[in-house]
C-alpha positions as a printed Julia matrix, in Angstrom:
79×3 Matrix{Float64}:
 64.27  50.51   96.78
 62.38  52.78   98.23
 61.46  52.94  102.26
 58.54  54.91  103.9
 57.87  54.05  107.32
 55.09  56.24  109.05
 54.45  56.18  112.57
 51.82  57.38  115.77
 52.68  57.89  119.21
 50.15  59.31  121.64
 51.9   60.62  124.77
 49.4   61.86  127.16
 47.33  64.36  125.7
 49.66  64.53  122.65
 50.48  63.35  119.3
 53.97  62.33  117.33
 53.26  61.43  114.43
 57.27  60.62  112.61
 57.58  59.89  108.93
 61.36  58.82  107.28
 62.39  57.5   103.76
 65.63  56.12  102.9
 65.92  58.88   99.73
 68.4   61.03   98.49
 67.76  63.56  101.38
 68.51  67.36  101.05
 69.8   70.63  102.82
 67.93  72.61  104.64
 70.01  75.3   103.84
 70.81  74.92  100.26
 67.37  76.47   97.53
 65.28  73.28   96.39
 62.86  73.92   93.48
 60.49  72.12   95.32
 57.23  73.47   97.63
 56.78  70.8   100.23
 58.5   72.13  103.27
 57.41  75.46  102.98
 53.68  74.62  102.5
 53.83  72.28  105.11
 55.45  75.47  107.62
 52.94  77.45  106.43
 49.93  75.57  106.71
 51.07  74.81  110.41
 51.39  78.8   111.41
 48.03  79.08  110.22
 47.07  76.07  112.05
 48.7   77.43  115.15
 46.81  80.58  115.51
 42.93  78.99  114.59
 43.87  76.26  117.19
 43.45  78.0   120.71
 46.19  76.58  122.65
 46.66  73.36  120.48
 49.87  73.42  118.77
 51.75  71.5   115.84
 55.29  71.62  115.8
 57.51  70.66  112.78
 60.96  69.63  112.87
 63.06  68.38  109.61
 66.51  65.86  109.99
 67.54  65.45  106.4
 71.29  64.36  105.33
 72.3   64.46  101.83
 72.36  60.23  100.49
 70.76  59.27  103.89
 66.96  59.63  103.42
 64.39  62.09  105.72
 63.24  62.44  108.95
 59.61  64.34  110.24
 58.43  64.62  113.19
 55.24  66.75  114.08
 54.37  66.95  117.64
 50.46  67.39  118.24
 50.56  69.31  121.1
 47.31  69.18  123.8
 45.45  67.31  121.0
 43.85  64.54  123.14
 42.05  66.69  126.1
């Protein structure tokens, strides 16, 4: 019974994208074999250097056994 929810919300010149699931979750401090979050952080870092005043902020909240919520805040993307 997996569930994934994606929400888009515009707040002035910002856009917030939220993705959540009810999966097994993970602990950020524990080593994993996955590359997803690490690659996403690297891509955001590169984009933030190239977009001239437009920034992306990533936050991840995950609890083992309770799912994961990922939030992306796109600052100054609607000028």
